[in-house]
mmCIF file of C-alpha atoms in Angstrom:
data_model
loop_
_atom_site.group_PDB
_atom_site.id
_atom_site.type_symbol
_atom_site.label_atom_id
_atom_site.label_comp_id
_atom_site.label_asym_id
_atom_site.label_seq_id
_atom_site.Cartn_x
_atom_site.Cartn_y
_atom_site.Cartn_z
ATOM 1 C CA UNK R 24 -6.954 -63.478 -120.758
ATOM 2 C CA UNK R 25 -9.758 -65.829 -120.077
ATOM 3 C CA UNK R 26 -11.388 -65.557 -116.465
ATOM 4 C CA UNK R 27 -14.286 -68.384 -116.133
ATOM 5 C CA UNK R 28 -12.556 -70.834 -113.991
ATOM 6 C CA UNK R 29 -14.487 -72.129 -111.099
ATOM 7 C CA UNK R 30 -12.403 -71.808 -108.028
ATOM 8 C CA UNK R 31 -12.659 -69.832 -104.831
ATOM 9 C CA UNK R 32 -10.311 -67.105 -105.915
ATOM 10 C CA UNK R 33 -12.537 -66.104 -108.696
ATOM 11 C CA UNK R 34 -13.726 -63.009 -107.248
ATOM 12 C CA UNK R 35 -10.101 -61.942 -107.219
ATOM 13 C CA UNK R 36 -9.359 -63.249 -110.317
ATOM 14 C CA UNK R 37 -12.001 -61.510 -112.394
ATOM 15 C CA UNK R 38 -11.077 -58.362 -111.126
ATOM 16 C CA UNK R 39 -7.098 -58.506 -111.025
ATOM 17 C CA UNK R 40 -7.399 -60.048 -114.632
ATOM 18 C CA UNK R 41 -9.360 -56.876 -116.025
ATOM 19 C CA UNK R 42 -7.373 -54.629 -114.318
ATOM 20 C CA UNK R 43 -4.415 -56.050 -115.711
ATOM 21 C CA UNK R 44 -5.763 -55.788 -119.358
ATOM 22 C CA UNK R 45 -6.717 -52.195 -118.494
ATOM 23 C CA UNK R 46 -2.998 -51.355 -117.273
ATOM 24 C CA UNK R 47 -1.716 -52.954 -120.563
ATOM 25 C CA UNK R 48 -2.696 -50.365 -122.710
ATOM 26 C CA UNK R 49 -2.919 -46.619 -122.287
ATOM 27 C CA UNK R 50 -5.215 -45.954 -125.098
ATOM 28 C CA UNK R 51 -7.993 -47.547 -123.200
ATOM 29 C CA UNK R 52 -7.928 -44.465 -120.724
ATOM 30 C CA UNK R 53 -9.176 -42.272 -123.909
ATOM 31 C CA UNK R 54 -12.505 -43.534 -124.216
ATOM 32 C CA UNK R 55 -13.974 -42.192 -120.812
ATOM 33 C CA UNK R 56 -12.485 -39.095 -121.757
ATOM 34 C CA UNK R 57 -13.896 -38.552 -125.154
ATOM 35 C CA UNK R 58 -17.196 -39.730 -124.092
ATOM 36 C CA UNK R 59 -17.559 -37.560 -121.118
ATOM 37 C CA UNK R 60 -16.498 -34.719 -123.320
ATOM 38 C CA UNK R 61 -19.231 -35.970 -125.654
ATOM 39 C CA UNK R 62 -22.054 -36.364 -123.038
ATOM 40 C CA UNK R 63 -21.160 -32.571 -121.443
ATOM 41 C CA UNK R 64 -21.309 -30.933 -125.127
ATOM 42 C CA UNK R 65 -24.992 -33.004 -125.388
ATOM 43 C CA UNK R 66 -26.067 -31.823 -122.075
ATOM 44 C CA UNK R 67 -25.317 -28.327 -122.781
ATOM 45 C CA UNK R 68 -26.928 -27.946 -126.311
ATOM 46 C CA UNK R 69 -29.876 -25.987 -126.039
ATOM 47 C CA UNK R 70 -32.335 -28.675 -127.441
ATOM 48 C CA UNK R 71 -31.040 -31.059 -124.812
ATOM 49 C CA UNK R 72 -31.319 -28.390 -122.144
ATOM 50 C CA UNK R 73 -34.985 -27.675 -123.393
ATOM 51 C CA UNK R 74 -35.423 -31.844 -122.994
ATOM 52 C CA UNK R 75 -33.970 -31.663 -119.591
ATOM 53 C CA UNK R 76 -36.387 -28.495 -118.418
ATOM 54 C CA UNK R 77 -39.578 -30.135 -120.016
ATOM 55 C CA UNK R 78 -38.846 -33.605 -117.876
ATOM 56 C CA UNK R 79 -38.106 -32.015 -114.436
ATOM 57 C CA UNK R 80 -40.979 -28.910 -114.665
ATOM 58 C CA UNK R 81 -43.440 -30.924 -113.505
ATOM 59 C CA UNK R 82 -45.432 -31.454 -116.973
ATOM 60 C CA UNK R 83 -48.056 -33.860 -116.685
ATOM 61 C CA UNK R 84 -49.399 -36.607 -118.671
ATOM 62 C CA UNK R 85 -52.931 -36.173 -117.446
ATOM 63 C CA UNK R 86 -55.299 -33.942 -115.392
ATOM 64 C CA UNK R 87 -55.587 -36.066 -112.252
ATOM 65 C CA UNK R 88 -54.163 -34.930 -109.090
ATOM 66 C CA UNK R 89 -52.097 -37.965 -108.770
ATOM 67 C CA UNK R 90 -50.317 -37.195 -112.057
ATOM 68 C CA UNK R 91 -49.315 -33.700 -111.285
ATOM 69 C CA UNK R 92 -45.978 -34.296 -111.120
ATOM 70 C CA UNK R 93 -45.459 -36.564 -113.890
ATOM 71 C CA UNK R 94 -42.913 -35.956 -116.353
ATOM 72 C CA UNK R 95 -43.272 -35.769 -120.116
ATOM 73 C CA UNK R 96 -42.220 -39.152 -121.189
ATOM 74 C CA UNK R 97 -42.038 -38.438 -124.752
ATOM 75 C CA UNK R 98 -39.664 -35.920 -123.871
ATOM 76 C CA UNK R 99 -37.660 -38.212 -121.738
ATOM 77 C CA UNK R 100 -37.554 -41.038 -124.435
ATOM 78 C CA UNK R 101 -35.894 -38.558 -126.554
ATOM 79 C CA UNK R 102 -33.308 -37.695 -123.763
ATOM 80 C CA UNK R 103 -32.690 -41.366 -122.974
ATOM 81 C CA UNK R 104 -31.956 -41.892 -127.059
ATOM 82 C CA UNK R 105 -29.362 -38.972 -127.320
ATOM 83 C CA UNK R 106 -27.664 -40.232 -124.229
ATOM 84 C CA UNK R 107 -27.713 -43.948 -125.139
ATOM 85 C CA UNK R 108 -26.511 -43.424 -128.624
ATOM 86 C CA UNK R 109 -23.713 -41.472 -127.552
ATOM 87 C CA UNK R 110 -22.518 -43.744 -124.643
ATOM 88 C CA UNK R 111 -23.259 -46.880 -127.027
ATOM 89 C CA UNK R 112 -20.956 -45.543 -130.073
ATOM 90 C CA UNK R 113 -18.080 -44.798 -127.695
ATOM 91 C CA UNK R 114 -18.732 -48.229 -125.701
ATOM 92 C CA UNK R 115 -18.423 -50.070 -128.966
ATOM 93 C CA UNK R 116 -15.669 -48.324 -130.067
ATOM 94 C CA UNK R 117 -13.933 -49.350 -126.343
ATOM 95 C CA UNK R 118 -14.831 -53.023 -126.983
ATOM 96 C CA UNK R 119 -13.300 -53.088 -130.220
ATOM 97 C CA UNK R 120 -10.151 -51.882 -129.083
ATOM 98 C CA UNK R 121 -10.413 -54.512 -126.097
ATOM 99 C CA UNK R 122 -10.957 -57.313 -128.444
ATOM 100 C CA UNK R 123 -7.741 -55.930 -130.624
ATOM 101 C CA UNK R 124 -5.816 -55.895 -127.426
ATOM 102 C CA UNK R 125 -6.733 -59.247 -126.861
ATOM 103 C CA UNK R 126 -5.901 -60.825 -130.072
ATOM 104 C CA UNK R 127 -2.652 -58.966 -130.085
ATOM 105 C CA UNK R 128 -3.564 -57.026 -132.896
ATOM 106 C CA UNK R 129 -2.337 -53.004 -133.212
ATOM 107 C CA UNK R 130 -4.989 -50.767 -131.610
ATOM 108 C CA UNK R 131 -5.876 -47.707 -132.683
ATOM 109 C CA UNK R 132 -8.720 -45.351 -131.205
ATOM 110 C CA UNK R 133 -9.119 -43.750 -134.636
ATOM 111 C CA UNK R 134 -9.553 -46.934 -136.271
ATOM 112 C CA UNK R 135 -12.286 -48.127 -133.503
ATOM 113 C CA UNK R 136 -14.170 -45.094 -133.983
ATOM 114 C CA UNK R 137 -14.430 -45.581 -137.618
ATOM 115 C CA UNK R 138 -15.439 -49.074 -137.197
ATOM 116 C CA UNK R 139 -17.843 -48.552 -134.401
ATOM 117 C CA UNK R 140 -19.203 -45.967 -136.732
ATOM 118 C CA UNK R 141 -19.978 -48.460 -139.270
ATOM 119 C CA UNK R 142 -22.216 -50.017 -136.979
ATOM 120 C CA UNK R 143 -23.902 -46.848 -136.203
ATOM 121 C CA UNK R 144 -27.284 -48.304 -137.298
ATOM 122 C CA UNK R 145 -26.999 -50.996 -134.973
ATOM 123 C CA UNK R 146 -26.174 -49.011 -132.105
ATOM 124 C CA UNK R 147 -28.857 -46.759 -133.038
ATOM 125 C CA UNK R 148 -31.495 -49.632 -132.992
ATOM 126 C CA UNK R 149 -30.180 -50.905 -129.717
ATOM 127 C CA UNK R 150 -30.541 -46.958 -128.285
ATOM 128 C CA UNK R 151 -33.875 -46.809 -129.181
ATOM 129 C CA UNK R 152 -34.767 -50.482 -127.490
ATOM 130 C CA UNK R 153 -33.269 -49.429 -124.434
ATOM 131 C CA UNK R 154 -34.557 -45.587 -124.392
ATOM 132 C CA UNK R 155 -38.121 -47.364 -124.681
ATOM 133 C CA UNK R 156 -37.295 -49.822 -121.868
ATOM 134 C CA UNK R 157 -35.938 -47.077 -119.798
ATOM 135 C CA UNK R 158 -39.004 -44.863 -120.284
ATOM 136 C CA UNK R 159 -41.355 -47.680 -119.502
ATOM 137 C CA UNK R 160 -39.348 -48.381 -116.117
ATOM 138 C CA UNK R 161 -39.343 -45.023 -115.265
ATOM 139 C CA UNK R 162 -43.278 -44.946 -115.815
ATOM 140 C CA UNK R 163 -43.859 -47.915 -113.710
ATOM 141 C CA UNK R 164 -41.912 -46.317 -110.964
ATOM 142 C CA UNK R 165 -44.087 -43.389 -110.520
ATOM 143 C CA UNK R 166 -46.906 -46.008 -110.207
ATOM 144 C CA UNK R 167 -46.459 -46.530 -106.518
ATOM 145 C CA UNK R 168 -45.656 -50.166 -105.158
ATOM 146 C CA UNK R 169 -46.948 -52.455 -107.860
ATOM 147 C CA UNK R 170 -45.484 -50.125 -110.367
ATOM 148 C CA UNK R 171 -42.104 -50.194 -108.716
ATOM 149 C CA UNK R 172 -42.237 -53.967 -108.270
ATOM 150 C CA UNK R 173 -42.720 -54.405 -112.113
ATOM 151 C CA UNK R 174 -40.023 -51.617 -112.876
ATOM 152 C CA UNK R 175 -37.629 -53.965 -110.981
ATOM 153 C CA UNK R 176 -38.574 -57.265 -112.372
ATOM 154 C CA UNK R 177 -38.513 -55.707 -115.972
ATOM 155 C CA UNK R 178 -35.245 -53.666 -114.948
ATOM 156 C CA UNK R 179 -33.316 -57.126 -113.858
ATOM 157 C CA UNK R 180 -34.617 -59.150 -116.546
ATOM 158 C CA UNK R 181 -33.491 -56.864 -119.250
ATOM 159 C CA UNK R 182 -30.054 -56.494 -117.716
ATOM 160 C CA UNK R 183 -29.310 -60.133 -117.269
ATOM 161 C CA UNK R 184 -30.688 -61.227 -120.826
ATOM 162 C CA UNK R 185 -29.088 -58.284 -122.485
ATOM 163 C CA UNK R 186 -25.825 -58.459 -120.793
ATOM 164 C CA UNK R 187 -23.898 -59.297 -124.103
ATOM 165 C CA UNK R 188 -25.631 -57.121 -126.457
ATOM 166 C CA UNK R 189 -22.855 -54.588 -126.652
ATOM 167 C CA UNK R 190 -19.780 -56.689 -127.226
ATOM 168 C CA UNK R 191 -22.271 -58.632 -129.951
ATOM 169 C CA UNK R 192 -23.066 -55.432 -131.718
ATOM 170 C CA UNK R 193 -19.639 -54.074 -131.625
ATOM 171 C CA UNK R 194 -17.974 -57.490 -132.787
ATOM 172 C CA UNK R 195 -20.241 -59.246 -135.146
ATOM 173 C CA UNK R 196 -22.409 -57.732 -138.031
ATOM 174 C CA UNK R 197 -25.721 -58.224 -136.817
ATOM 175 C CA UNK R 198 -28.508 -55.877 -135.580
ATOM 176 C CA UNK R 199 -30.006 -55.152 -132.143
ATOM 177 C CA UNK R 200 -32.992 -57.860 -132.258
ATOM 178 C CA UNK R 201 -30.736 -60.836 -133.261
ATOM 179 C CA UNK R 202 -28.120 -59.681 -130.819
ATOM 180 C CA UNK R 203 -30.696 -59.748 -128.030
ATOM 181 C CA UNK R 204 -31.405 -63.392 -129.161
ATOM 182 C CA UNK R 205 -28.020 -64.429 -129.245
ATOM 183 C CA UNK R 206 -27.335 -62.602 -125.805
ATOM 184 C CA UNK R 207 -30.323 -64.500 -124.443
ATOM 185 C CA UNK R 208 -28.993 -67.964 -125.664
ATOM 186 C CA UNK R 209 -25.598 -67.275 -124.543
ATOM 187 C CA UNK R 210 -26.855 -66.518 -120.973
ATOM 188 C CA UNK R 211 -29.329 -69.179 -120.815
ATOM 189 C CA UNK R 212 -26.485 -71.763 -121.777
ATOM 190 C CA UNK R 213 -24.319 -70.241 -118.987
ATOM 191 C CA UNK R 214 -26.361 -68.970 -116.661
ATOM 192 C CA UNK R 215 -24.681 -70.447 -113.650
ATOM 193 C CA UNK R 216 -21.057 -69.573 -114.449
ATOM 194 C CA UNK R 217 -22.477 -66.422 -115.633
ATOM 195 C CA UNK R 218 -23.996 -65.322 -112.467
ATOM 196 C CA UNK R 219 -21.083 -66.395 -110.249
ATOM 197 C CA UNK R 220 -18.718 -64.404 -112.446
ATOM 198 C CA UNK R 221 -21.321 -61.273 -112.123
ATOM 199 C CA UNK R 222 -21.703 -61.809 -108.445
ATOM 200 C CA UNK R 223 -18.071 -61.988 -107.689
ATOM 201 C CA UNK R 224 -16.830 -58.855 -110.023
ATOM 202 C CA UNK R 225 -20.089 -56.955 -108.693
ATOM 203 C CA UNK R 226 -19.150 -57.696 -105.119
ATOM 204 C CA UNK R 227 -15.560 -56.423 -105.432
ATOM 205 C CA UNK R 228 -16.605 -53.579 -107.308
ATOM 206 C CA UNK R 229 -19.339 -52.665 -104.298
ATOM 207 C CA UNK R 230 -16.659 -53.205 -101.900
ATOM 208 C CA UNK R 231 -14.470 -50.719 -103.601
ATOM 209 C CA UNK R 232 -16.963 -48.290 -104.208
ATOM 210 C CA UNK R 233 -17.918 -47.815 -100.745
ATOM 211 C CA UNK R 234 -14.374 -45.890 -100.070
ATOM 212 C CA UNK R 235 -15.517 -42.582 -101.763
ATOM 213 C CA UNK R 236 -18.926 -42.339 -99.934
ATOM 214 C CA UNK R 237 -17.532 -43.098 -96.713
ATOM 215 C CA UNK R 238 -15.177 -39.900 -97.159
ATOM 216 C CA UNK R 239 -18.126 -38.271 -98.233
ATOM 217 C CA UNK R 240 -20.357 -39.011 -95.212
ATOM 218 C CA UNK R 241 -17.402 -38.371 -92.920
ATOM 219 C CA UNK R 242 -16.707 -34.751 -94.587
ATOM 220 C CA UNK R 243 -20.466 -33.797 -94.414
ATOM 221 C CA UNK R 244 -21.013 -35.352 -90.866
ATOM 222 C CA UNK R 245 -18.057 -33.337 -89.431
ATOM 223 C CA UNK R 246 -18.079 -30.064 -91.932
ATOM 224 C CA UNK R 247 -14.302 -31.008 -93.030
ATOM 225 C CA UNK R 248 -14.125 -29.780 -96.968
ATOM 226 C CA UNK R 249 -11.023 -31.555 -97.256
ATOM 227 C CA UNK R 250 -12.746 -34.892 -96.725
ATOM 228 C CA UNK R 251 -15.254 -34.125 -98.888
ATOM 229 C CA UNK R 252 -12.961 -33.190 -101.960
ATOM 230 C CA UNK R 253 -11.555 -36.434 -101.410
ATOM 231 C CA UNK R 254 -14.822 -38.322 -101.223
ATOM 232 C CA UNK R 255 -15.634 -36.933 -104.390
ATOM 233 C CA UNK R 256 -12.450 -37.597 -106.309
ATOM 234 C CA UNK R 257 -12.374 -41.020 -105.352
ATOM 235 C CA UNK R 258 -16.028 -41.368 -106.076
ATOM 236 C CA UNK R 259 -15.775 -40.334 -109.445
ATOM 237 C CA UNK R 260 -12.479 -42.242 -110.122
ATOM 238 C CA UNK R 261 -13.843 -45.343 -108.899
ATOM 239 C CA UNK R 262 -17.043 -44.852 -110.912
ATOM 240 C CA UNK R 263 -14.814 -44.121 -114.023
ATOM 241 C CA UNK R 264 -12.207 -47.200 -113.419
ATOM 242 C CA UNK R 265 -15.161 -49.903 -112.590
ATOM 243 C CA UNK R 266 -17.021 -48.655 -116.038
ATOM 244 C CA UNK R 267 -14.370 -49.393 -117.773
ATOM 245 C CA UNK R 268 -13.082 -52.647 -115.912
ATOM 246 C CA UNK R 269 -17.067 -53.763 -116.497
ATOM 247 C CA UNK R 270 -16.876 -53.266 -120.204
ATOM 248 C CA UNK R 271 -13.406 -55.231 -120.211
ATOM 249 C CA UNK R 272 -15.115 -57.944 -118.046
ATOM 250 C CA UNK R 273 -18.609 -58.373 -120.326
ATOM 251 C CA UNK R 274 -16.102 -58.447 -123.511
ATOM 252 C CA UNK R 275 -13.775 -61.340 -121.915
ATOM 253 C CA UNK R 276 -16.618 -63.300 -120.798
ATOM 254 C CA UNK R 277 -18.430 -62.813 -124.209
ATOM 255 C CA UNK R 278 -15.438 -63.988 -126.159
ATOM 256 C CA UNK R 279 -15.413 -67.010 -124.014
ATOM 257 C CA UNK R 280 -18.827 -68.057 -123.814
ATOM 258 C CA UNK R 281 -18.906 -67.353 -127.792
#
């Protein structure tokens, strides 16, 4: 299951290998279902609904005219924190299950969830950091072109340097700050092959991801409900599958790099 060879077939081998791993264990498919259910419940909780209404109602953070449509960033941070905490918990359990499969150990959804729960304090810390960065990025994006450029730089840098944080938190007994440092060290040591692998995988994901939107576009343009429905189904299915494939991809890359 190692997918780091530097050959011309890398774009295909990454995706194919991850797909083969995904197909090899039916239990993997339970994690996006459980995660989606938890997010739906979270979104419809009265407290979360209040946060959503607060962040979209045009609350201002100053009395100037330029900020009249600004959101309440405190509420936005809490919303990010709740969502990230849920996503990171189930993602960690998924990574643990992937790692067990790659090591030819018995896989158990309940066991993985319990082991992820044992790392919940670390995952919560990572959710706090991620929510803070996301809120800052969102705030910068409201500051016209300069803010948008700064937000883009921060977003790309944070994504690259923290690429391995989730498998580190899931598979090792260290906190989010130490995980960020280790992720940065792995990235700086393997940045060439790492970027090549990510680009190849991302290009494949992008190509497959175009299918659903094409159906949606044609359905909307020609007012064909069937095409719109097909496009929506393909888009959702592609998003779920490639989300799982990306998690497998990151886990395998981390195992190889470490």
